[in-house]
mmCIF file of C-alpha atoms in Angstrom:
data_model
loop_
_atom_site.group_PDB
_atom_site.id
_atom_site.type_symbol
_atom_site.label_atom_id
_atom_site.label_comp_id
_atom_site.label_asym_id
_atom_site.label_seq_id
_atom_site.Cartn_x
_atom_site.Cartn_y
_atom_site.Cartn_z
ATOM 1 C CA UNK H 155 2.128 77.598 2.278
ATOM 2 C CA UNK H 156 0.240 77.332 -1.020
ATOM 3 C CA UNK H 157 -3.525 77.376 -0.710
ATOM 4 C CA UNK H 158 -5.826 74.818 -2.289
ATOM 5 C CA UNK H 159 -7.210 77.312 -4.802
ATOM 6 C CA UNK H 160 -3.765 78.154 -6.127
ATOM 7 C CA UNK H 161 -2.924 74.449 -6.571
ATOM 8 C CA UNK H 162 -6.122 73.853 -8.554
ATOM 9 C CA UNK H 163 -5.529 76.836 -10.824
ATOM 10 C CA UNK H 164 -1.892 75.777 -11.447
ATOM 11 C CA UNK H 165 -3.064 72.288 -12.400
ATOM 12 C CA UNK H 166 -5.655 73.697 -14.808
ATOM 13 C CA UNK H 167 -3.037 75.856 -16.518
ATOM 14 C CA UNK H 168 -0.796 72.779 -16.918
ATOM 15 C CA UNK H 169 -3.626 70.804 -18.546
ATOM 16 C CA UNK H 170 -4.435 73.681 -20.928
ATOM 17 C CA UNK H 171 -0.769 73.930 -21.928
ATOM 18 C CA UNK H 172 -0.616 70.184 -22.601
ATOM 19 C CA UNK H 173 -3.776 70.347 -24.709
ATOM 20 C CA UNK H 174 -2.340 73.235 -26.757
ATOM 21 C CA UNK H 175 0.895 71.347 -27.355
ATOM 22 C CA UNK H 176 -0.889 68.131 -28.452
ATOM 23 C CA UNK H 177 -0.088 67.253 -32.075
ATOM 24 C CA UNK H 178 -3.237 65.802 -33.621
ATOM 25 C CA UNK H 179 -1.517 64.952 -36.902
ATOM 26 C CA UNK H 180 1.097 62.908 -35.093
ATOM 27 C CA UNK H 181 -0.874 61.225 -32.336
ATOM 28 C CA UNK H 182 -4.381 61.246 -33.772
ATOM 29 C CA UNK H 183 -7.518 62.788 -32.327
ATOM 30 C CA UNK H 184 -8.133 62.592 -28.633
ATOM 31 C CA UNK H 185 -10.339 59.691 -27.601
ATOM 32 C CA UNK H 186 -13.964 60.752 -27.303
ATOM 33 C CA UNK H 187 -13.418 64.104 -29.059
ATOM 34 C CA UNK H 188 -15.407 65.450 -32.017
ATOM 35 C CA UNK H 189 -12.470 64.953 -34.382
ATOM 36 C CA UNK H 190 -12.304 61.269 -33.513
ATOM 37 C CA UNK H 191 -15.988 60.774 -34.209
ATOM 38 C CA UNK H 192 -15.847 62.624 -37.534
ATOM 39 C CA UNK H 193 -12.536 61.334 -38.894
ATOM 40 C CA UNK H 194 -12.506 57.626 -39.875
ATOM 41 C CA UNK H 195 -9.600 55.458 -38.798
ATOM 42 C CA UNK H 196 -7.012 54.670 -41.466
ATOM 43 C CA UNK H 197 -4.989 51.488 -41.883
ATOM 44 C CA UNK H 198 -1.284 51.243 -42.707
ATOM 45 C CA UNK H 199 -2.001 51.844 -46.412
ATOM 46 C CA UNK H 200 -3.936 55.033 -45.612
ATOM 47 C CA UNK H 201 -7.301 53.549 -46.540
ATOM 48 C CA UNK H 202 -10.290 54.074 -44.253
ATOM 49 C CA UNK H 203 -11.192 50.990 -42.262
ATOM 50 C CA UNK H 204 -14.560 49.439 -43.054
ATOM 51 C CA UNK H 205 -15.053 46.076 -41.299
ATOM 52 C CA UNK H 206 -12.872 46.962 -38.328
ATOM 53 C CA UNK H 207 -13.975 50.549 -37.743
ATOM 54 C CA UNK H 208 -15.541 49.519 -34.439
ATOM 55 C CA UNK H 209 -12.662 47.266 -33.343
ATOM 56 C CA UNK H 210 -11.257 48.282 -29.954
ATOM 57 C CA UNK H 211 -11.497 52.032 -29.893
ATOM 58 C CA UNK H 212 -8.468 52.346 -27.665
ATOM 59 C CA UNK H 213 -6.101 50.415 -29.984
ATOM 60 C CA UNK H 214 -3.669 51.997 -32.443
ATOM 61 C CA UNK H 215 -3.754 51.502 -36.231
ATOM 62 C CA UNK H 216 -0.935 48.976 -35.948
ATOM 63 C CA UNK H 217 -3.105 46.764 -33.769
ATOM 64 C CA UNK H 218 -5.970 47.029 -36.257
ATOM 65 C CA UNK H 219 -3.678 45.980 -39.114
ATOM 66 C CA UNK H 220 -2.482 42.981 -37.089
ATOM 67 C CA UNK H 221 -6.067 41.862 -36.602
ATOM 68 C CA UNK H 222 -6.736 42.290 -40.342
ATOM 69 C CA UNK H 223 -3.751 40.144 -41.265
ATOM 70 C CA UNK H 224 -4.726 37.562 -38.704
ATOM 71 C CA UNK H 225 -8.239 37.005 -39.997
ATOM 72 C CA UNK H 226 -7.642 38.098 -43.615
ATOM 73 C CA UNK H 227 -11.306 38.832 -44.141
ATOM 74 C CA UNK H 228 -13.255 41.641 -45.708
ATOM 75 C CA UNK H 229 -16.561 43.143 -44.812
ATOM 76 C CA UNK H 230 -18.308 41.135 -47.535
ATOM 77 C CA UNK H 231 -16.828 37.816 -46.294
ATOM 78 C CA UNK H 232 -17.640 38.513 -42.704
ATOM 79 C CA UNK H 233 -21.097 39.771 -43.585
ATOM 80 C CA UNK H 234 -23.267 41.931 -41.500
ATOM 81 C CA UNK H 235 -22.247 40.097 -38.333
ATOM 82 C CA UNK H 236 -19.152 42.282 -37.847
ATOM 83 C CA UNK H 237 -21.362 45.362 -37.894
ATOM 84 C CA UNK H 238 -24.053 43.974 -35.614
ATOM 85 C CA UNK H 239 -21.501 42.369 -33.259
ATOM 86 C CA UNK H 240 -18.098 44.129 -33.292
ATOM 87 C CA UNK H 241 -15.079 41.790 -33.077
ATOM 88 C CA UNK H 242 -13.985 43.247 -29.738
ATOM 89 C CA UNK H 243 -17.157 41.790 -28.122
ATOM 90 C CA UNK H 244 -17.520 38.146 -27.170
ATOM 91 C CA UNK H 245 -20.139 37.358 -29.797
ATOM 92 C CA UNK H 246 -18.084 39.125 -32.423
ATOM 93 C CA UNK H 247 -14.987 37.059 -31.645
ATOM 94 C CA UNK H 248 -17.026 33.879 -31.775
ATOM 95 C CA UNK H 249 -18.457 34.837 -35.161
ATOM 96 C CA UNK H 250 -15.033 35.652 -36.619
ATOM 97 C CA UNK H 251 -13.670 32.379 -35.316
ATOM 98 C CA UNK H 252 -16.542 30.450 -36.907
ATOM 99 C CA UNK H 253 -15.967 32.104 -40.289
ATOM 100 C CA UNK H 254 -12.256 31.415 -40.114
ATOM 101 C CA UNK H 255 -12.939 27.799 -39.201
ATOM 102 C CA UNK H 256 -15.230 27.413 -42.213
ATOM 103 C CA UNK H 257 -12.379 28.503 -44.438
ATOM 104 C CA UNK H 258 -10.242 25.685 -43.014
ATOM 105 C CA UNK H 259 -8.182 27.610 -40.423
ATOM 106 C CA UNK H 260 -8.556 28.211 -36.698
ATOM 107 C CA UNK H 261 -8.731 31.698 -35.271
ATOM 108 C CA UNK H 262 -5.439 30.986 -33.508
ATOM 109 C CA UNK H 263 -3.473 28.362 -35.414
ATOM 110 C CA UNK H 264 -3.944 26.219 -38.471
ATOM 111 C CA UNK H 265 -5.725 22.978 -37.683
ATOM 112 C CA UNK H 266 -3.351 20.022 -37.880
ATOM 113 C CA UNK H 267 -4.552 16.563 -38.693
ATOM 114 C CA UNK H 268 -3.598 13.965 -36.122
ATOM 115 C CA UNK H 269 -1.822 10.947 -37.452
ATOM 116 C CA UNK H 270 -3.125 7.587 -36.433
ATOM 117 C CA UNK H 271 -0.578 5.684 -34.311
ATOM 118 C CA UNK H 272 1.236 3.005 -36.206
ATOM 119 C CA UNK H 273 0.257 -0.512 -35.209
ATOM 120 C CA UNK H 274 3.082 -2.553 -33.783
ATOM 121 C CA UNK H 275 3.536 -5.965 -35.313
ATOM 122 C CA UNK H 276 2.281 -8.659 -32.962
ATOM 123 C CA UNK H 277 4.857 -11.316 -32.333
ATOM 124 C CA UNK H 278 3.950 -14.901 -31.697
ATOM 125 C CA UNK H 279 3.434 -15.639 -27.991
ATOM 126 C CA UNK H 280 6.315 -17.660 -26.636
ATOM 127 C CA UNK H 281 5.536 -20.713 -24.507
ATOM 128 C CA UNK H 282 6.032 -20.310 -20.721
ATOM 129 C CA UNK H 283 9.617 -20.849 -19.709
ATOM 130 C CA UNK H 284 9.370 -20.781 -15.912
ATOM 131 C CA UNK H 285 7.355 -22.716 -13.347
ATOM 132 C CA UNK H 286 5.672 -19.504 -12.189
ATOM 133 C CA UNK H 287 4.431 -18.722 -15.718
ATOM 134 C CA UNK H 288 3.131 -22.274 -16.099
ATOM 135 C CA UNK H 289 1.335 -21.983 -12.765
ATOM 136 C CA UNK H 290 -0.272 -18.670 -13.759
ATOM 137 C CA UNK H 291 -1.405 -20.154 -17.068
ATOM 138 C CA UNK H 292 -2.934 -23.101 -15.201
ATOM 139 C CA UNK H 293 -4.701 -20.995 -12.595
ATOM 140 C CA UNK H 294 -6.068 -18.405 -14.993
ATOM 141 C CA UNK H 295 -7.084 -20.949 -17.611
ATOM 142 C CA UNK H 296 -5.059 -19.218 -20.323
ATOM 143 C CA UNK H 297 -7.307 -16.127 -20.206
ATOM 144 C CA UNK H 298 -5.802 -12.777 -21.012
ATOM 145 C CA UNK H 299 -5.497 -10.621 -17.871
ATOM 146 C CA UNK H 300 -7.538 -7.438 -17.812
ATOM 147 C CA UNK H 301 -4.582 -5.326 -16.766
ATOM 148 C CA UNK H 302 -2.259 -4.666 -13.886
ATOM 149 C CA UNK H 303 -5.144 -3.269 -11.840
ATOM 150 C CA UNK H 304 -7.101 -6.532 -11.881
ATOM 151 C CA UNK H 305 -4.397 -9.130 -12.514
ATOM 152 C CA UNK H 306 -3.535 -9.575 -8.820
ATOM 153 C CA UNK H 307 -7.199 -9.874 -7.851
ATOM 154 C CA UNK H 308 -7.910 -12.441 -10.562
ATOM 155 C CA UNK H 309 -4.868 -14.475 -9.592
ATOM 156 C CA UNK H 310 -5.855 -14.439 -5.906
ATOM 157 C CA UNK H 311 -9.369 -15.627 -6.792
ATOM 158 C CA UNK H 312 -7.933 -18.392 -8.939
ATOM 159 C CA UNK H 313 -5.635 -19.528 -6.116
ATOM 160 C CA UNK H 314 -8.537 -19.631 -3.657
ATOM 161 C CA UNK H 315 -10.634 -21.587 -6.133
ATOM 162 C CA UNK H 316 -7.785 -24.061 -6.664
ATOM 163 C CA UNK H 317 -7.404 -24.538 -2.906
ATOM 164 C CA UNK H 318 -11.135 -25.093 -2.503
ATOM 165 C CA UNK H 319 -11.151 -27.664 -5.307
ATOM 166 C CA UNK H 320 -8.103 -29.491 -3.896
ATOM 167 C CA UNK H 321 -8.871 -32.746 -2.081
ATOM 168 C CA UNK H 322 -9.029 -32.496 1.702
ATOM 169 C CA UNK H 323 -5.963 -33.869 3.512
ATOM 170 C CA UNK H 324 -6.280 -37.212 5.140
ATOM 171 C CA UNK H 325 -7.124 -37.072 8.855
ATOM 172 C CA UNK H 326 -4.176 -37.413 11.193
ATOM 173 C CA UNK H 327 -4.301 -40.660 13.092
ATOM 174 C CA UNK H 328 -3.262 -40.364 16.732
ATOM 175 C CA UNK H 329 -1.284 -43.569 16.857
ATOM 176 C CA UNK H 330 2.030 -44.725 18.236
ATOM 177 C CA UNK H 331 5.017 -42.894 16.814
ATOM 178 C CA UNK H 332 2.979 -40.180 15.018
ATOM 179 C CA UNK H 333 2.892 -37.314 17.544
ATOM 180 C CA UNK H 334 5.419 -35.787 19.919
ATOM 181 C CA UNK H 335 5.049 -32.908 22.373
ATOM 182 C CA UNK H 336 7.919 -30.477 22.894
ATOM 183 C CA UNK H 337 8.784 -28.068 25.686
ATOM 184 C CA UNK H 338 11.987 -26.202 26.514
ATOM 185 C CA UNK H 339 13.274 -24.362 29.569
ATOM 186 C CA UNK H 340 15.504 -21.326 29.218
ATOM 187 C CA UNK H 341 17.911 -19.403 31.447
ATOM 188 C CA UNK H 342 18.952 -15.769 31.181
ATOM 189 C CA UNK H 343 22.343 -14.469 30.076
ATOM 190 C CA UNK H 344 23.708 -10.998 29.471
ATOM 191 C CA UNK H 345 22.758 -7.823 31.315
ATOM 192 C CA UNK H 346 19.989 -8.539 33.861
ATOM 193 C CA UNK H 347 19.434 -11.977 32.286
ATOM 194 C CA UNK H 348 17.161 -10.637 29.564
ATOM 195 C CA UNK H 349 18.577 -12.835 26.770
ATOM 196 C CA UNK H 350 17.301 -16.413 26.790
ATOM 197 C CA UNK H 351 19.346 -19.518 25.959
ATOM 198 C CA UNK H 352 18.407 -23.183 25.999
ATOM 199 C CA UNK H 353 18.956 -25.030 29.284
ATOM 200 C CA UNK H 354 16.634 -28.073 29.068
ATOM 201 C CA UNK H 355 14.665 -29.811 26.318
ATOM 202 C CA UNK H 356 12.025 -32.524 26.677
ATOM 203 C CA UNK H 357 9.936 -34.586 24.257
ATOM 204 C CA UNK H 358 7.025 -36.893 25.117
ATOM 205 C CA UNK H 359 4.982 -39.142 22.845
ATOM 206 C CA UNK H 360 1.183 -39.389 22.483
ATOM 207 C CA UNK H 361 0.960 -41.701 25.523
ATOM 208 C CA UNK H 362 2.907 -39.294 27.736
ATOM 209 C CA UNK H 363 6.098 -41.357 27.767
ATOM 210 C CA UNK H 364 9.348 -39.389 27.816
ATOM 211 C CA UNK H 365 11.180 -39.684 24.499
ATOM 212 C CA UNK H 366 13.987 -37.199 25.155
ATOM 213 C CA UNK H 367 14.967 -35.164 28.231
ATOM 214 C CA UNK H 368 18.373 -33.511 28.499
ATOM 215 C CA UNK H 369 19.974 -30.497 30.156
ATOM 216 C CA UNK H 370 22.059 -28.363 27.843
ATOM 217 C CA UNK H 371 25.389 -26.807 28.750
ATOM 218 C CA UNK H 372 25.549 -23.049 28.421
ATOM 219 C CA UNK H 373 28.805 -21.584 27.124
ATOM 220 C CA UNK H 374 28.034 -18.069 28.368
ATOM 221 C CA UNK H 375 27.838 -16.814 31.930
ATOM 222 C CA UNK H 376 24.327 -17.350 33.279
ATOM 223 C CA UNK H 377 23.025 -14.262 35.087
ATOM 224 C CA UNK H 378 19.500 -15.572 35.848
ATOM 225 C CA UNK H 379 18.682 -19.283 36.223
ATOM 226 C CA UNK H 380 14.944 -18.557 36.587
ATOM 227 C CA UNK H 381 14.711 -21.473 38.980
ATOM 228 C CA UNK H 382 11.282 -20.389 40.228
ATOM 229 C CA UNK H 383 9.795 -21.065 36.807
ATOM 230 C CA UNK H 384 12.241 -23.391 35.041
ATOM 231 C CA UNK H 385 13.488 -25.556 37.918
ATOM 232 C CA UNK H 386 17.008 -25.308 36.471
ATOM 233 C CA UNK H 387 20.017 -24.894 38.788
ATOM 234 C CA UNK H 388 23.714 -24.407 38.163
ATOM 235 C CA UNK H 389 24.544 -28.021 39.092
ATOM 236 C CA UNK H 390 22.136 -29.284 36.408
ATOM 237 C CA UNK H 391 24.110 -27.557 33.659
ATOM 238 C CA UNK H 392 27.426 -28.921 34.968
ATOM 239 C CA UNK H 393 26.241 -32.501 35.385
ATOM 240 C CA UNK H 394 27.874 -35.269 33.410
ATOM 241 C CA UNK H 395 24.719 -36.101 31.429
ATOM 242 C CA UNK H 396 24.356 -32.500 30.137
ATOM 243 C CA UNK H 397 24.885 -32.222 26.388
ATOM 244 C CA UNK H 398 26.037 -29.418 24.133
ATOM 245 C CA UNK H 399 23.636 -27.276 22.154
ATOM 246 C CA UNK H 400 24.632 -28.909 18.845
ATOM 247 C CA UNK H 401 24.020 -32.409 20.158
ATOM 248 C CA UNK H 402 20.596 -31.439 21.495
ATOM 249 C CA UNK H 403 19.643 -29.696 18.258
ATOM 250 C CA UNK H 404 20.546 -32.699 16.091
ATOM 251 C CA UNK H 405 18.747 -35.182 18.346
ATOM 252 C CA UNK H 406 15.527 -33.111 18.459
ATOM 253 C CA UNK H 407 15.573 -32.523 14.683
ATOM 254 C CA UNK H 408 15.805 -36.272 14.082
ATOM 255 C CA UNK H 409 12.910 -37.001 16.465
ATOM 256 C CA UNK H 410 10.659 -34.363 14.864
ATOM 257 C CA UNK H 411 11.089 -35.656 11.328
ATOM 258 C CA UNK H 412 7.750 -36.742 9.785
ATOM 259 C CA UNK H 413 6.000 -36.225 13.127
ATOM 260 C CA UNK H 414 3.101 -34.051 14.229
ATOM 261 C CA UNK H 415 4.504 -31.577 16.742
ATOM 262 C CA UNK H 416 2.356 -30.641 19.749
ATOM 263 C CA UNK H 417 3.085 -27.965 22.332
ATOM 264 C CA UNK H 418 2.176 -24.623 23.855
ATOM 265 C CA UNK H 419 3.693 -21.468 22.298
ATOM 266 C CA UNK H 420 5.909 -23.571 20.070
ATOM 267 C CA UNK H 421 7.357 -20.528 18.327
ATOM 268 C CA UNK H 422 9.478 -19.806 21.415
ATOM 269 C CA UNK H 423 10.741 -23.386 21.729
ATOM 270 C CA UNK H 424 11.628 -23.703 18.035
ATOM 271 C CA UNK H 425 13.315 -20.286 18.060
ATOM 272 C CA UNK H 426 15.645 -21.180 20.955
ATOM 273 C CA UNK H 427 16.481 -24.485 19.207
ATOM 274 C CA UNK H 428 17.086 -22.683 15.887
ATOM 275 C CA UNK H 429 14.759 -25.195 14.200
ATOM 276 C CA UNK H 430 11.708 -25.024 11.975
ATOM 277 C CA UNK H 431 8.738 -27.341 11.496
ATOM 278 C CA UNK H 432 6.052 -27.510 8.789
ATOM 279 C CA UNK H 433 2.947 -25.581 9.740
ATOM 280 C CA UNK H 434 0.675 -28.359 8.464
ATOM 281 C CA UNK H 435 2.181 -30.713 11.053
ATOM 282 C CA UNK H 436 2.131 -28.293 13.991
ATOM 283 C CA UNK H 437 -0.532 -28.290 16.730
ATOM 284 C CA UNK H 438 -0.057 -25.308 19.034
ATOM 285 C CA UNK H 439 -2.504 -25.122 21.949
ATOM 286 C CA UNK H 440 -1.786 -21.388 22.245
ATOM 287 C CA UNK H 441 -2.886 -20.717 18.643
ATOM 288 C CA UNK H 442 -5.975 -22.897 18.139
ATOM 289 C CA UNK H 443 -8.966 -20.549 18.060
ATOM 290 C CA UNK H 444 -11.336 -22.495 20.405
ATOM 291 C CA UNK H 445 -8.650 -22.445 23.117
ATOM 292 C CA UNK H 446 -7.963 -18.713 22.801
ATOM 293 C CA UNK H 447 -9.658 -15.815 24.592
ATOM 294 C CA UNK H 448 -11.295 -12.773 22.996
ATOM 295 C CA UNK H 449 -10.241 -9.366 24.273
ATOM 296 C CA UNK H 450 -12.379 -6.239 24.403
ATOM 297 C CA UNK H 451 -11.378 -5.289 20.879
ATOM 298 C CA UNK H 452 -12.709 -8.581 19.504
ATOM 299 C CA UNK H 453 -9.247 -10.039 18.774
ATOM 300 C CA UNK H 454 -8.106 -13.519 19.751
ATOM 301 C CA UNK H 455 -5.332 -13.793 22.335
ATOM 302 C CA UNK H 456 -3.552 -16.927 23.646
ATOM 303 C CA UNK H 457 -4.220 -18.214 27.164
ATOM 304 C CA UNK H 458 -1.811 -19.654 29.696
ATOM 305 C CA UNK H 459 -1.283 -23.406 29.640
ATOM 306 C CA UNK H 460 -1.954 -23.569 33.369
ATOM 307 C CA UNK H 461 -5.425 -22.049 32.944
ATOM 308 C CA UNK H 462 -6.313 -24.304 29.993
ATOM 309 C CA UNK H 463 -5.319 -27.463 31.878
ATOM 310 C CA UNK H 464 -7.291 -26.411 34.959
ATOM 311 C CA UNK H 465 -10.390 -25.624 32.883
ATOM 312 C CA UNK H 466 -10.431 -28.549 30.448
ATOM 313 C CA UNK H 467 -8.495 -31.290 32.250
ATOM 314 C CA UNK H 468 -9.393 -30.472 35.847
ATOM 315 C CA UNK H 469 -5.867 -30.606 37.267
ATOM 316 C CA UNK H 470 -3.264 -28.085 38.416
ATOM 317 C CA UNK H 471 0.220 -27.663 36.987
ATOM 318 C CA UNK H 472 3.112 -25.213 37.320
ATOM 319 C CA UNK H 473 2.687 -24.814 41.072
ATOM 320 C CA UNK H 474 6.118 -23.686 42.205
ATOM 321 C CA UNK H 475 9.140 -25.139 40.445
ATOM 322 C CA UNK H 476 8.227 -27.221 37.429
ATOM 323 C CA UNK H 477 9.969 -28.833 34.493
ATOM 324 C CA UNK H 478 9.617 -29.136 30.757
ATOM 325 C CA UNK H 479 8.342 -32.734 30.973
ATOM 326 C CA UNK H 480 5.286 -31.599 32.940
ATOM 327 C CA UNK H 481 4.436 -28.871 30.415
ATOM 328 C CA UNK H 482 4.934 -31.154 27.404
ATOM 329 C CA UNK H 483 2.704 -33.847 28.936
ATOM 330 C CA UNK H 484 -0.016 -31.294 29.708
ATOM 331 C CA UNK H 485 0.027 -29.950 26.139
ATOM 332 C CA UNK H 486 -0.254 -33.497 24.732
ATOM 333 C CA UNK H 487 -3.189 -34.353 27.022
ATOM 334 C CA UNK H 488 -4.941 -31.137 26.008
ATOM 335 C CA UNK H 489 -4.490 -31.960 22.318
ATOM 336 C CA UNK H 490 -5.743 -35.524 22.749
ATOM 337 C CA UNK H 491 -8.998 -34.248 24.253
ATOM 338 C CA UNK H 492 -9.727 -32.008 21.251
ATOM 339 C CA UNK H 493 -7.950 -34.034 18.560
ATOM 340 C CA UNK H 494 -11.108 -34.966 16.636
ATOM 341 C CA UNK H 495 -12.509 -31.421 16.444
ATOM 342 C CA UNK H 496 -9.035 -29.997 15.858
ATOM 343 C CA UNK H 497 -8.320 -32.173 12.832
ATOM 344 C CA UNK H 498 -11.830 -31.624 11.439
ATOM 345 C CA UNK H 499 -11.342 -27.845 11.586
ATOM 346 C CA UNK H 500 -8.104 -28.144 9.613
ATOM 347 C CA UNK H 501 -9.840 -30.038 6.800
ATOM 348 C CA UNK H 502 -12.455 -27.336 6.288
ATOM 349 C CA UNK H 503 -11.670 -25.017 3.309
ATOM 350 C CA UNK H 504 -10.686 -21.475 4.202
ATOM 351 C CA UNK H 505 -13.389 -18.841 3.660
#
């Protein structure tokens, strides 16, 4: 085992041998030695360096020549700044860069002049060719939009202003032949009777008189008649006065034309009939705000027709088996009580 003293002495002998074998003429004086301090650094041409004698003491002559070619300056051009602040310091680099910039070049690359973008010829604006473009021109007053970020907002404001300036619709007169109330009863088909199909449809006028009341034949196998709620039985669908779905759909569509439709949760009735009705002529007692309840979250929720009739009309409905005529009559009576306030609320402009 070699002791620590022997290892240190062997290392010292190795360093002394390396120092003796060092070729000063080939590699230059050792950094920090007396020869380096006394002998000036030479450039590639063999001339002693003047302005860059203090540049990066650890760099080779090749690096010094590269810096000279890069800045192409002499001691006189650079002035005393290179002596006071050597180029390898931050202030020295800034000074060299400033002098190079004054001569028209950057310390990294030549400054390039940016060309101004060529102006595109403006073509004459073509007149609007579509109804949508004409409508936008009318709503915006021909003003140039401020950009895609604000165009949608400006257009929405213009639409709201146009709606507010539009004349209020004429009040709906509750007269003979102007209003009808609709209600439908459904039965269940498919697995567990979860799919609903039309089984009965009823329409009453504003006086409560029955305008249309028919049972509808069901082509599929009925798995749940829902008699407790609908009052429909199997014999009703097989009776001689029962009509097909197409016949019922055509008859109801003809009766609803140009009429104000009244009912409770009309979206379900229209969906099972595969019909649609204009929203402006629809009065749904489940969707009018004064007849809705407010939940804990502050949102409006529809109420049951049975509860509304008991509270506002003072009578009870839907006790046991009931039919569509009873529900349609109750919805019409509820609308007639609030018809004046209901129509007045529809004429008020939206906020």
